[in-house]
PDB file of C-alpha atoms and ligand atoms in Angstrom:
ATOM      1  CA  MET A   1       0.000   0.000   0.000  1.00  0.00           C
ATOM      2  CA  ARG A   2       1.205   3.520  -0.765  1.00  0.00           C
ATOM      3  CA  PRO A   3       2.108   5.601   2.299  1.00  0.00           C
ATOM      4  CA  ASN A   4      -0.266   8.461   2.997  1.00  0.00           C
ATOM      5  CA  THR A   5       2.072  11.371   2.336  1.00  0.00           C
ATOM      6  CA  LEU A   6       2.167  14.525   0.211  1.00  0.00           C
ATOM      7  CA  GLU A   7       5.785  13.854  -0.770  1.00  0.00           C
ATOM      8  CA  PRO A   8       6.144  12.569  -4.328  1.00  0.00           C
ATOM      9  CA  LEU A   9       6.817   8.848  -4.358  1.00  0.00           C
ATOM     10  CA  ALA A  10      10.383   7.977  -5.240  1.00  0.00           C
ATOM     11  CA  ARG A  11      10.548   5.917  -8.410  1.00  0.00           C
ATOM     12  CA  ALA A  12      12.507   2.700  -8.139  1.00  0.00           C
ATOM     13  CA  GLY A  13      16.150   3.460  -8.824  1.00  0.00           C
ATOM     14  CA  ALA A  14      15.712   7.252  -8.831  1.00  0.00           C
ATOM     15  CA  PHE A  15      18.565   9.259  -7.418  1.00  0.00           C
ATOM     16  CA  ALA A  16      17.966  11.418  -4.363  1.00  0.00           C
ATOM     17  CA  PRO A  17      17.019  15.023  -5.330  1.00  0.00           C
ATOM     18  CA  ASP A  18      20.470  16.466  -4.573  1.00  0.00           C
ATOM     19  CA  GLU A  19      22.085  13.686  -6.602  1.00  0.00           C
ATOM     20  CA  GLN A  20      19.759  14.421  -9.512  1.00  0.00           C
ATOM     21  CA  GLU A  21      20.676  18.067  -9.224  1.00  0.00           C
ATOM     22  CA  SER A  22      24.365  17.179  -9.554  1.00  0.00           C
ATOM     23  CA  VAL A  23      23.731  15.197 -12.725  1.00  0.00           C
ATOM     24  CA  TYR A  24      21.783  18.046 -14.327  1.00  0.00           C
ATOM     25  CA  LYS A  25      24.390  20.526 -13.115  1.00  0.00           C
ATOM     26  CA  ALA A  26      27.157  18.610 -14.878  1.00  0.00           C
ATOM     27  CA  ILE A  27      25.063  18.446 -18.055  1.00  0.00           C
ATOM     28  CA  LYS A  28      24.078  22.107 -18.067  1.00  0.00           C
ATOM     29  CA  THR A  29      27.427  23.591 -17.035  1.00  0.00           C
ATOM     30  CA  ARG A  30      29.638  21.393 -19.231  1.00  0.00           C
ATOM     31  CA  ARG A  31      31.458  23.576 -21.717  1.00  0.00           C
ATOM     32  CA  ASP A  32      33.729  23.151 -24.682  1.00  0.00           C
ATOM     33  CA  VAL A  33      36.975  24.748 -23.508  1.00  0.00           C
ATOM     34  CA  ARG A  34      39.496  26.217 -25.953  1.00  0.00           C
ATOM     35  CA  SER A  35      41.500  28.907 -24.291  1.00  0.00           C
ATOM     36  CA  GLU A  36      41.369  28.865 -20.538  1.00  0.00           C
ATOM     37  CA  PHE A  37      43.654  25.936 -19.737  1.00  0.00           C
ATOM     38  CA  LEU A  38      45.965  26.243 -16.737  1.00  0.00           C
ATOM     39  CA  PRO A  39      49.414  24.649 -17.021  1.00  0.00           C
ATOM     40  CA  ASP A  40      48.867  22.373 -13.979  1.00  0.00           C
ATOM     41  CA  ALA A  41      49.262  18.698 -14.841  1.00  0.00           C
ATOM     42  CA  VAL A  42      46.222  16.461 -14.479  1.00  0.00           C
ATOM     43  CA  PRO A  43      47.259  13.708 -12.021  1.00  0.00           C
ATOM     44  CA  ASP A  44      47.295  10.174 -13.419  1.00  0.00           C
ATOM     45  CA  GLU A  45      44.707   9.120 -10.832  1.00  0.00           C
ATOM     46  CA  VAL A  46      42.295  11.733 -12.206  1.00  0.00           C
ATOM     47  CA  ILE A  47      43.044  10.720 -15.802  1.00  0.00           C
ATOM     48  CA  ARG A  48      42.256   7.134 -14.811  1.00  0.00           C
ATOM     49  CA  ARG A  49      38.875   8.185 -13.372  1.00  0.00           C
ATOM     50  CA  LEU A  50      37.987  10.098 -16.539  1.00  0.00           C
ATOM     51  CA  LEU A  51      38.955   7.176 -18.763  1.00  0.00           C
ATOM     52  CA  ASP A  52      36.994   4.821 -16.525  1.00  0.00           C
ATOM     53  CA  ALA A  53      33.927   7.082 -16.899  1.00  0.00           C
ATOM     54  CA  ALA A  54      34.394   6.891 -20.677  1.00  0.00           C
ATOM     55  CA  HIS A  55      34.779   3.126 -20.499  1.00  0.00           C
ATOM     56  CA  HIS A  56      31.392   2.810 -18.746  1.00  0.00           C
ATOM     57  CA  ALA A  57      29.564   4.268 -21.739  1.00  0.00           C
ATOM     58  CA  PRO A  58      26.931   2.272 -23.582  1.00  0.00           C
ATOM     59  CA  SER A  59      28.148   0.609 -26.772  1.00  0.00           C
ATOM     60  CA  VAL A  60      26.463  -1.295 -29.550  1.00  0.00           C
ATOM     61  CA  GLY A  61      26.504  -5.036 -28.775  1.00  0.00           C
ATOM     62  CA  PHE A  62      28.671  -4.087 -25.755  1.00  0.00           C
ATOM     63  CA  MET A  63      31.393  -3.752 -28.344  1.00  0.00           C
ATOM     64  CA  GLN A  64      33.477  -1.173 -26.440  1.00  0.00           C
ATOM     65  CA  PRO A  65      35.133  -0.135 -29.703  1.00  0.00           C
ATOM     66  CA  TRP A  66      37.190   2.700 -28.197  1.00  0.00           C
ATOM     67  CA  ASN A  67      40.885   3.209 -27.529  1.00  0.00           C
ATOM     68  CA  PHE A  68      42.421   6.222 -25.838  1.00  0.00           C
ATOM     69  CA  VAL A  69      45.816   7.639 -26.815  1.00  0.00           C
ATOM     70  CA  VAL A  70      46.945   9.767 -23.864  1.00  0.00           C
ATOM     71  CA  VAL A  71      49.320  12.460 -25.138  1.00  0.00           C
ATOM     72  CA  LYS A  72      51.568  14.452 -22.811  1.00  0.00           C
ATOM     73  CA  ASP A  73      54.539  14.894 -25.187  1.00  0.00           C
ATOM     74  CA  ASP A  74      54.846  18.512 -26.380  1.00  0.00           C
ATOM     75  CA  ALA A  75      56.404  17.437 -29.692  1.00  0.00           C
ATOM     76  CA  VAL A  76      53.361  15.290 -30.503  1.00  0.00           C
ATOM     77  CA  LYS A  77      51.009  18.108 -29.484  1.00  0.00           C
ATOM     78  CA  THR A  78      52.884  20.538 -31.715  1.00  0.00           C
ATOM     79  CA  ALA A  79      52.603  18.197 -34.701  1.00  0.00           C
ATOM     80  CA  VAL A  80      48.871  17.832 -34.010  1.00  0.00           C
ATOM     81  CA  TRP A  81      48.515  21.620 -33.791  1.00  0.00           C
ATOM     82  CA  GLU A  82      50.295  22.011 -37.137  1.00  0.00           C
ATOM     83  CA  ALA A  83      47.813  19.558 -38.688  1.00  0.00           C
ATOM     84  CA  PHE A  84      44.971  21.565 -37.132  1.00  0.00           C
ATOM     85  CA  ASN A  85      46.414  24.827 -38.443  1.00  0.00           C
ATOM     86  CA  ARG A  86      46.664  23.525 -42.000  1.00  0.00           C
ATOM     87  CA  ALA A  87      43.061  22.304 -41.902  1.00  0.00           C
ATOM     88  CA  ASN A  88      41.837  25.456 -40.197  1.00  0.00           C
ATOM     89  CA  LEU A  89      43.271  27.685 -42.935  1.00  0.00           C
ATOM     90  CA  GLU A  90      41.357  25.565 -45.452  1.00  0.00           C
ATOM     91  CA  ALA A  91      38.238  25.700 -43.269  1.00  0.00           C
ATOM     92  CA  ALA A  92      38.280  29.505 -43.111  1.00  0.00           C
ATOM     93  CA  GLU A  93      38.187  29.648 -46.922  1.00  0.00           C
ATOM     94  CA  MET A  94      34.928  27.655 -46.891  1.00  0.00           C
ATOM     95  CA  PHE A  95      33.058  30.538 -45.240  1.00  0.00           C
ATOM     96  CA  SER A  96      32.475  33.816 -46.992  1.00  0.00           C
ATOM     97  CA  GLY A  97      32.197  37.515 -46.231  1.00  0.00           C
ATOM     98  CA  GLU A  98      31.632  38.620 -42.682  1.00  0.00           C
ATOM     99  CA  GLN A  99      31.254  35.045 -41.482  1.00  0.00           C
ATOM    100  CA  GLN A 100      34.766  34.270 -42.685  1.00  0.00           C
ATOM    101  CA  ALA A 101      36.147  37.211 -40.716  1.00  0.00           C
ATOM    102  CA  THR A 102      34.295  36.040 -37.602  1.00  0.00           C
ATOM    103  CA  TYR A 103      35.522  32.472 -38.158  1.00  0.00           C
ATOM    104  CA  ARG A 104      39.095  33.654 -38.313  1.00  0.00           C
ATOM    105  CA  SER A 105      38.658  35.514 -35.018  1.00  0.00           C
ATOM    106  CA  LEU A 106      37.476  32.412 -33.156  1.00  0.00           C
ATOM    107  CA  LYS A 107      39.813  30.292 -31.069  1.00  0.00           C
ATOM    108  CA  LEU A 108      38.923  26.744 -31.959  1.00  0.00           C
ATOM    109  CA  GLU A 109      41.508  24.684 -30.104  1.00  0.00           C
ATOM    110  CA  GLY A 110      43.756  24.512 -27.057  1.00  0.00           C
ATOM    111  CA  ILE A 111      46.006  21.753 -28.398  1.00  0.00           C
ATOM    112  CA  ARG A 112      49.335  23.133 -27.183  1.00  0.00           C
ATOM    113  CA  THR A 113      48.151  24.864 -24.008  1.00  0.00           C
ATOM    114  CA  ALA A 114      46.133  21.967 -22.573  1.00  0.00           C
ATOM    115  CA  PRO A 115      48.447  19.821 -20.452  1.00  0.00           C
ATOM    116  CA  LEU A 116      46.820  16.697 -21.795  1.00  0.00           C
ATOM    117  CA  GLY A 117      45.744  15.618 -25.265  1.00  0.00           C
ATOM    118  CA  LEU A 118      43.508  12.613 -25.756  1.00  0.00           C
ATOM    119  CA  CYS A 119      42.870  10.974 -29.074  1.00  0.00           C
ATOM    120  CA  VAL A 120      39.764   8.770 -28.956  1.00  0.00           C
ATOM    121  CA  THR A 121      39.555   6.136 -31.653  1.00  0.00           C
ATOM    122  CA  CYS A 122      37.034   3.547 -32.765  1.00  0.00           C
ATOM    123  CA  ASN A 123      37.991   0.035 -33.826  1.00  0.00           C
ATOM    124  CA  PRO A 124      35.264  -1.352 -36.135  1.00  0.00           C
ATOM    125  CA  ASP A 125      36.821  -4.828 -35.882  1.00  0.00           C
ATOM    126  CA  ARG A 126      36.704  -5.099 -32.087  1.00  0.00           C
ATOM    127  CA  CYS A 127      34.306  -8.032 -32.132  1.00  0.00           C
ATOM    128  CA  GLY A 128      34.117  -9.478 -35.618  1.00  0.00           C
ATOM    129  CA  ASP A 129      32.133  -8.604 -38.729  1.00  0.00           C
ATOM    130  CA  VAL A 130      28.638  -9.149 -37.394  1.00  0.00           C
ATOM    131  CA  VAL A 131      27.882  -7.108 -34.307  1.00  0.00           C
ATOM    132  CA  LEU A 132      24.628  -7.231 -32.350  1.00  0.00           C
ATOM    133  CA  GLY A 133      22.871  -3.927 -33.072  1.00  0.00           C
ATOM    134  CA  ARG A 134      25.254  -2.854 -35.863  1.00  0.00           C
ATOM    135  CA  THR A 135      23.809  -5.261 -38.414  1.00  0.00           C
ATOM    136  CA  HIS A 136      21.817  -2.593 -40.243  1.00  0.00           C
ATOM    137  CA  ASN A 137      23.745   0.580 -39.527  1.00  0.00           C
ATOM    138  CA  ALA A 138      27.529   0.531 -39.741  1.00  0.00           C
ATOM    139  CA  ARG A 139      27.886   3.846 -37.913  1.00  0.00           C
ATOM    140  CA  MET A 140      26.734   2.465 -34.564  1.00  0.00           C
ATOM    141  CA  ASP A 141      30.303   1.773 -33.407  1.00  0.00           C
ATOM    142  CA  SER A 142      31.264   5.422 -33.986  1.00  0.00           C
ATOM    143  CA  TYR A 143      28.146   6.546 -32.133  1.00  0.00           C
ATOM    144  CA  SER A 144      29.159   4.317 -29.210  1.00  0.00           C
ATOM    145  CA  THR A 145      32.560   5.990 -29.101  1.00  0.00           C
ATOM    146  CA  VAL A 146      30.876   9.393 -28.981  1.00  0.00           C
ATOM    147  CA  CYS A 147      28.911   8.186 -25.928  1.00  0.00           C
ATOM    148  CA  ALA A 148      32.251   7.410 -24.253  1.00  0.00           C
ATOM    149  CA  ILE A 149      33.482  10.910 -25.017  1.00  0.00           C
ATOM    150  CA  GLN A 150      30.376  12.490 -23.532  1.00  0.00           C
ATOM    151  CA  ASN A 151      30.771  10.423 -20.355  1.00  0.00           C
ATOM    152  CA  LEU A 152      34.337  11.653 -20.019  1.00  0.00           C
ATOM    153  CA  TRP A 153      33.273  15.241 -20.743  1.00  0.00           C
ATOM    154  CA  LEU A 154      30.654  15.212 -17.965  1.00  0.00           C
ATOM    155  CA  ALA A 155      32.934  13.494 -15.447  1.00  0.00           C
ATOM    156  CA  ALA A 156      35.633  16.052 -16.233  1.00  0.00           C
ATOM    157  CA  ARG A 157      33.187  18.906 -15.638  1.00  0.00           C
ATOM    158  CA  ALA A 158      32.353  17.466 -12.226  1.00  0.00           C
ATOM    159  CA  GLU A 159      36.108  17.345 -11.463  1.00  0.00           C
ATOM    160  CA  GLY A 160      36.540  21.004 -12.536  1.00  0.00           C
ATOM    161  CA  ILE A 161      38.478  19.928 -15.604  1.00  0.00           C
ATOM    162  CA  GLY A 162      37.888  21.532 -18.989  1.00  0.00           C
ATOM    163  CA  VAL A 163      37.591  19.504 -22.190  1.00  0.00           C
ATOM    164  CA  GLY A 164      37.707  20.869 -25.721  1.00  0.00           C
ATOM    165  CA  TRP A 165      36.872  18.727 -28.745  1.00  0.00           C
ATOM    166  CA  VAL A 166      38.901  19.557 -31.858  1.00  0.00           C
ATOM    167  CA  SER A 167      37.766  18.092 -35.151  1.00  0.00           C
ATOM    168  CA  ILE A 168      39.396  20.388 -37.691  1.00  0.00           C
ATOM    169  CA  PHE A 169      41.948  17.948 -39.094  1.00  0.00           C
ATOM    170  CA  ARG A 170      42.555  15.737 -42.054  1.00  0.00           C
ATOM    171  CA  GLU A 171      42.149  12.361 -40.389  1.00  0.00           C
ATOM    172  CA  ASP A 172      45.051  10.839 -42.331  1.00  0.00           C
ATOM    173  CA  GLU A 173      47.455  13.441 -40.993  1.00  0.00           C
ATOM    174  CA  LEU A 174      46.445  12.729 -37.412  1.00  0.00           C
ATOM    175  CA  LYS A 175      46.734   8.994 -38.033  1.00  0.00           C
ATOM    176  CA  HIS A 176      50.238   9.465 -39.381  1.00  0.00           C
ATOM    177  CA  ILE A 177      51.348  11.561 -36.383  1.00  0.00           C
ATOM    178  CA  LEU A 178      49.940   9.126 -33.831  1.00  0.00           C
ATOM    179  CA  GLY A 179      50.635   5.869 -35.680  1.00  0.00           C
ATOM    180  CA  VAL A 180      46.948   4.968 -35.839  1.00  0.00           C
ATOM    181  CA  PRO A 181      46.335   2.002 -38.199  1.00  0.00           C
ATOM    182  CA  GLU A 182      44.340   2.478 -41.400  1.00  0.00           C
ATOM    183  CA  ARG A 183      41.231   0.565 -40.238  1.00  0.00           C
ATOM    184  CA  ILE A 184      40.913   2.505 -36.987  1.00  0.00           C
ATOM    185  CA  GLU A 185      38.729   5.616 -37.032  1.00  0.00           C
ATOM    186  CA  ILE A 186      39.768   8.775 -35.236  1.00  0.00           C
ATOM    187  CA  VAL A 187      36.674  10.102 -33.490  1.00  0.00           C
ATOM    188  CA  ALA A 188      38.073  12.971 -31.442  1.00  0.00           C
ATOM    189  CA  TRP A 189      41.062  14.916 -30.329  1.00  0.00           C
ATOM    190  CA  LEU A 190      40.319  16.242 -26.852  1.00  0.00           C
ATOM    191  CA  CYS A 191      42.223  19.025 -25.095  1.00  0.00           C
ATOM    192  CA  ILE A 192      42.046  18.413 -21.354  1.00  0.00           C
ATOM    193  CA  GLY A 193      43.166  20.453 -18.360  1.00  0.00           C
ATOM    194  CA  TYR A 194      42.208  22.476 -15.316  1.00  0.00           C
ATOM    195  CA  VAL A 195      40.717  25.904 -15.980  1.00  0.00           C
ATOM    196  CA  ASP A 196      40.206  29.016 -13.911  1.00  0.00           C
ATOM    197  CA  ARG A 197      36.638  29.433 -15.133  1.00  0.00           C
ATOM    198  CA  PHE A 198      33.978  27.903 -17.331  1.00  0.00           C
ATOM    199  CA  TYR A 199      31.876  30.052 -19.631  1.00  0.00           C
ATOM    200  CA  SER A 200      28.237  30.030 -18.482  1.00  0.00           C
ATOM    201  CA  GLU A 201      27.125  29.725 -22.132  1.00  0.00           C
ATOM    202  CA  PRO A 202      28.759  28.093 -25.160  1.00  0.00           C
ATOM    203  CA  GLU A 203      31.708  30.163 -26.310  1.00  0.00           C
ATOM    204  CA  LEU A 204      30.300  30.211 -29.863  1.00  0.00           C
ATOM    205  CA  ALA A 205      27.113  31.800 -28.485  1.00  0.00           C
ATOM    206  CA  VAL A 206      29.059  34.338 -26.418  1.00  0.00           C
ATOM    207  CA  LYS A 207      31.141  35.272 -29.470  1.00  0.00           C
ATOM    208  CA  GLY A 208      27.991  35.697 -31.610  1.00  0.00           C
ATOM    209  CA  TRP A 209      28.506  32.740 -33.965  1.00  0.00           C
ATOM    210  CA  ARG A 210      25.285  30.915 -33.181  1.00  0.00           C
ATOM    211  CA  GLN A 211      22.681  30.764 -30.399  1.00  0.00           C
ATOM    212  CA  ARG A 212      20.957  27.833 -28.694  1.00  0.00           C
ATOM    213  CA  LEU A 213      17.743  26.886 -30.496  1.00  0.00           C
ATOM    214  CA  PRO A 214      14.460  26.811 -28.566  1.00  0.00           C
ATOM    215  CA  LEU A 215      13.833  23.173 -27.577  1.00  0.00           C
ATOM    216  CA  GLU A 216      10.134  23.394 -28.428  1.00  0.00           C
ATOM    217  CA  GLU A 217      11.050  24.032 -32.080  1.00  0.00           C
ATOM    218  CA  LEU A 218      12.985  20.775 -32.197  1.00  0.00           C
ATOM    219  CA  VAL A 219      10.389  18.450 -30.721  1.00  0.00           C
ATOM    220  CA  PHE A 220       7.833  16.750 -32.949  1.00  0.00           C
ATOM    221  CA  SER A 221       4.823  14.702 -31.972  1.00  0.00           C
ATOM    222  CA  ASP A 222       4.121  11.309 -33.526  1.00  0.00           C
ATOM    223  CA  HIS A 223       5.528  12.212 -36.963  1.00  0.00           C
ATOM    224  CA  TRP A 224       8.566  14.126 -38.120  1.00  0.00           C
ATOM    225  CA  GLY A 225       7.639  17.757 -38.671  1.00  0.00           C
ATOM    226  CA  GLU A 226       4.358  17.566 -36.758  1.00  0.00           C
ATOM    227  CA  ARG A 227       3.895  19.628 -33.632  1.00  0.00           C
ATOM    228  CA  ASP A 228       1.381  19.331 -30.820  1.00  0.00           C
ATOM    229  CA  PRO A 229       1.014  23.036 -29.844  1.00  0.00           C
ATOM    230  CA  GLU A 230      -0.055  22.223 -26.278  1.00  0.00           C
ATOM    231  CA  PHE A 231       2.954  19.994 -25.699  1.00  0.00           C
ATOM    232  CA  ALA A 232       5.291  22.515 -27.384  1.00  0.00           C
ATOM    233  CA  SER A 233       4.040  25.341 -25.181  1.00  0.00           C
ATOM    234  CA  SER A 234       4.446  23.190 -22.066  1.00  0.00           C
ATOM    235  CA  ILE A 235       8.077  22.606 -23.072  1.00  0.00           C
ATOM    236  CA  ALA A 236       8.552  26.321 -23.671  1.00  0.00           C
ATOM    237  CA  ALA A 237       7.031  27.128 -20.273  1.00  0.00           C
ATOM    238  CA  ALA A 238       9.255  24.547 -18.547  1.00  0.00           C
ATOM    239  CA  ALA A 239      12.338  26.165 -20.093  1.00  0.00           C
ATOM    240  CA  GLU A 240      11.489  29.405 -18.294  1.00  0.00           C
ATOM    241  CA  VAL A 241      11.423  27.713 -14.878  1.00  0.00           C
ATOM    242  CA  PRO A 242      14.686  26.280 -13.546  1.00  0.00           C
ATOM    243  CA  PRO A 243      14.392  22.483 -13.243  1.00  0.00           C
ATOM    244  CA  ARG A 244      13.354  21.282  -9.799  1.00  0.00           C
ATOM    245  CA  PRO A 245      15.215  18.162  -8.718  1.00  0.00           C
ATOM    246  CA  GLY A 246      12.910  15.232  -8.088  1.00  0.00           C
ATOM    247  CA  SER A 247      10.112  16.668 -10.237  1.00  0.00           C
TER     248      SER A 247
HETATM  249  C1  FNR B 301      31.675  16.413 -32.763  1.00  0.00           C
HETATM  250  C2  FNR B 301      32.127  17.750 -32.227  1.00  0.00           C
HETATM  251  C3  FNR B 301      33.190  18.414 -32.859  1.00  0.00           C
HETATM  252  C4  FNR B 301      33.606  19.654 -32.359  1.00  0.00           C
HETATM  253  C5  FNR B 301      32.948  20.236 -31.254  1.00  0.00           C
HETATM  254  C6  FNR B 301      31.892  19.543 -30.624  1.00  0.00           C
HETATM  255  C7  FNR B 301      31.487  18.316 -31.100  1.00  0.00           C
HETATM  256  C8  FNR B 301      30.354  17.585 -30.400  1.00  0.00           C
HETATM  257  N1  FNR B 301      33.354  21.461 -30.796  1.00  0.00           N
HETATM  258  C9  FNR B 301      32.668  22.085 -29.655  1.00  0.00           C
HETATM  259  C10 FNR B 301      31.416  22.840 -30.060  1.00  0.00           C
HETATM  260  O1  FNR B 301      31.751  24.025 -30.712  1.00  0.00           O
HETATM  261  C11 FNR B 301      30.611  23.131 -28.784  1.00  0.00           C
HETATM  262  O2  FNR B 301      30.230  21.910 -28.209  1.00  0.00           O
HETATM  263  C12 FNR B 301      29.362  23.963 -29.056  1.00  0.00           C
HETATM  264  O3  FNR B 301      29.736  25.228 -29.507  1.00  0.00           O
HETATM  265  C13 FNR B 301      28.496  24.110 -27.810  1.00  0.00           C
HETATM  266  O4  FNR B 301      29.255  24.614 -26.747  1.00  0.00           O
HETATM  267  P1  FNR B 301      29.388  23.855 -25.360  1.00  0.00           P
HETATM  268  O5  FNR B 301      30.015  22.501 -25.658  1.00  0.00           O
HETATM  269  O6  FNR B 301      28.021  23.682 -24.793  1.00  0.00           O
HETATM  270  O7  FNR B 301      30.271  24.719 -24.508  1.00  0.00           O
HETATM  271  C14 FNR B 301      34.458  22.084 -31.344  1.00  0.00           C
HETATM  272  N2  FNR B 301      34.922  23.268 -30.843  1.00  0.00           N
HETATM  273  C15 FNR B 301      36.028  23.863 -31.377  1.00  0.00           C
HETATM  274  O8  FNR B 301      36.421  24.935 -30.909  1.00  0.00           O
HETATM  275  N3  FNR B 301      36.719  23.265 -32.395  1.00  0.00           N
HETATM  276  C16 FNR B 301      36.310  22.101 -32.951  1.00  0.00           C
HETATM  277  O9  FNR B 301      36.961  21.607 -33.855  1.00  0.00           O
HETATM  278  C17 FNR B 301      35.138  21.471 -32.421  1.00  0.00           C
HETATM  279  N4  FNR B 301      34.677  20.300 -32.937  1.00  0.00           N
END
């Protein structure tokens, strides 16, 4: 029988309200960090915790397709930065007019200033040709690796450690620098280190590149492109009220 109380009933397995708050806090305050890295080394024990968080990510068929190349060597970081710089000059040319000028003003990496670099790779051959859940979509192993990166990103935020994802590279160049075999996919280069502050909003929003979209515009009901106005307005209203843990 349910107890006679006005308190909401805890759902089986639900975290306590303050624990829920911590999870949402990590999610909402996680930032992509490019420029604010402090030179302090990240202790190996902390690196181990972050990698362990990554390693507890979901993966298709429990494939665990990831590997992590931990880079502390300045010479390797410099070579990676040079590869970034070559690609970034090409990237700037792909934008035009005022947008190109803004692009050039953005700082899009902290490769040499972050004390730690982490290359996250995906091995499509980790458990044979036929993988449970990957049978009809070959990209599922890459998606799994992205889940590992997000786990690490959130754990790092909770530890007060900044993470910046850099993707402006020719993959072959990065493979050559790091000795990554042909069949292995490079999913991310992450810049990792302590910071003296986190932006409260995405740096790209602060610098005027692009703003967060209203959630209610992104949610459809029953079919792609169809909106239930009542549901959409309830989402919009919820966005105006800070989330209440346990609700
Ligand atoms: C797959 C992928 C690839 C990249 C990124 C992210 C992801 C998910 N981001 C970071 C991106 O700009 C950032 O996440 C958004 O601007 C939102 O900001 P917050 O992460 O919320 O701070 C990113 N940032 C950057 O400065 N250089 C880059 O090359 C990339 N590449």
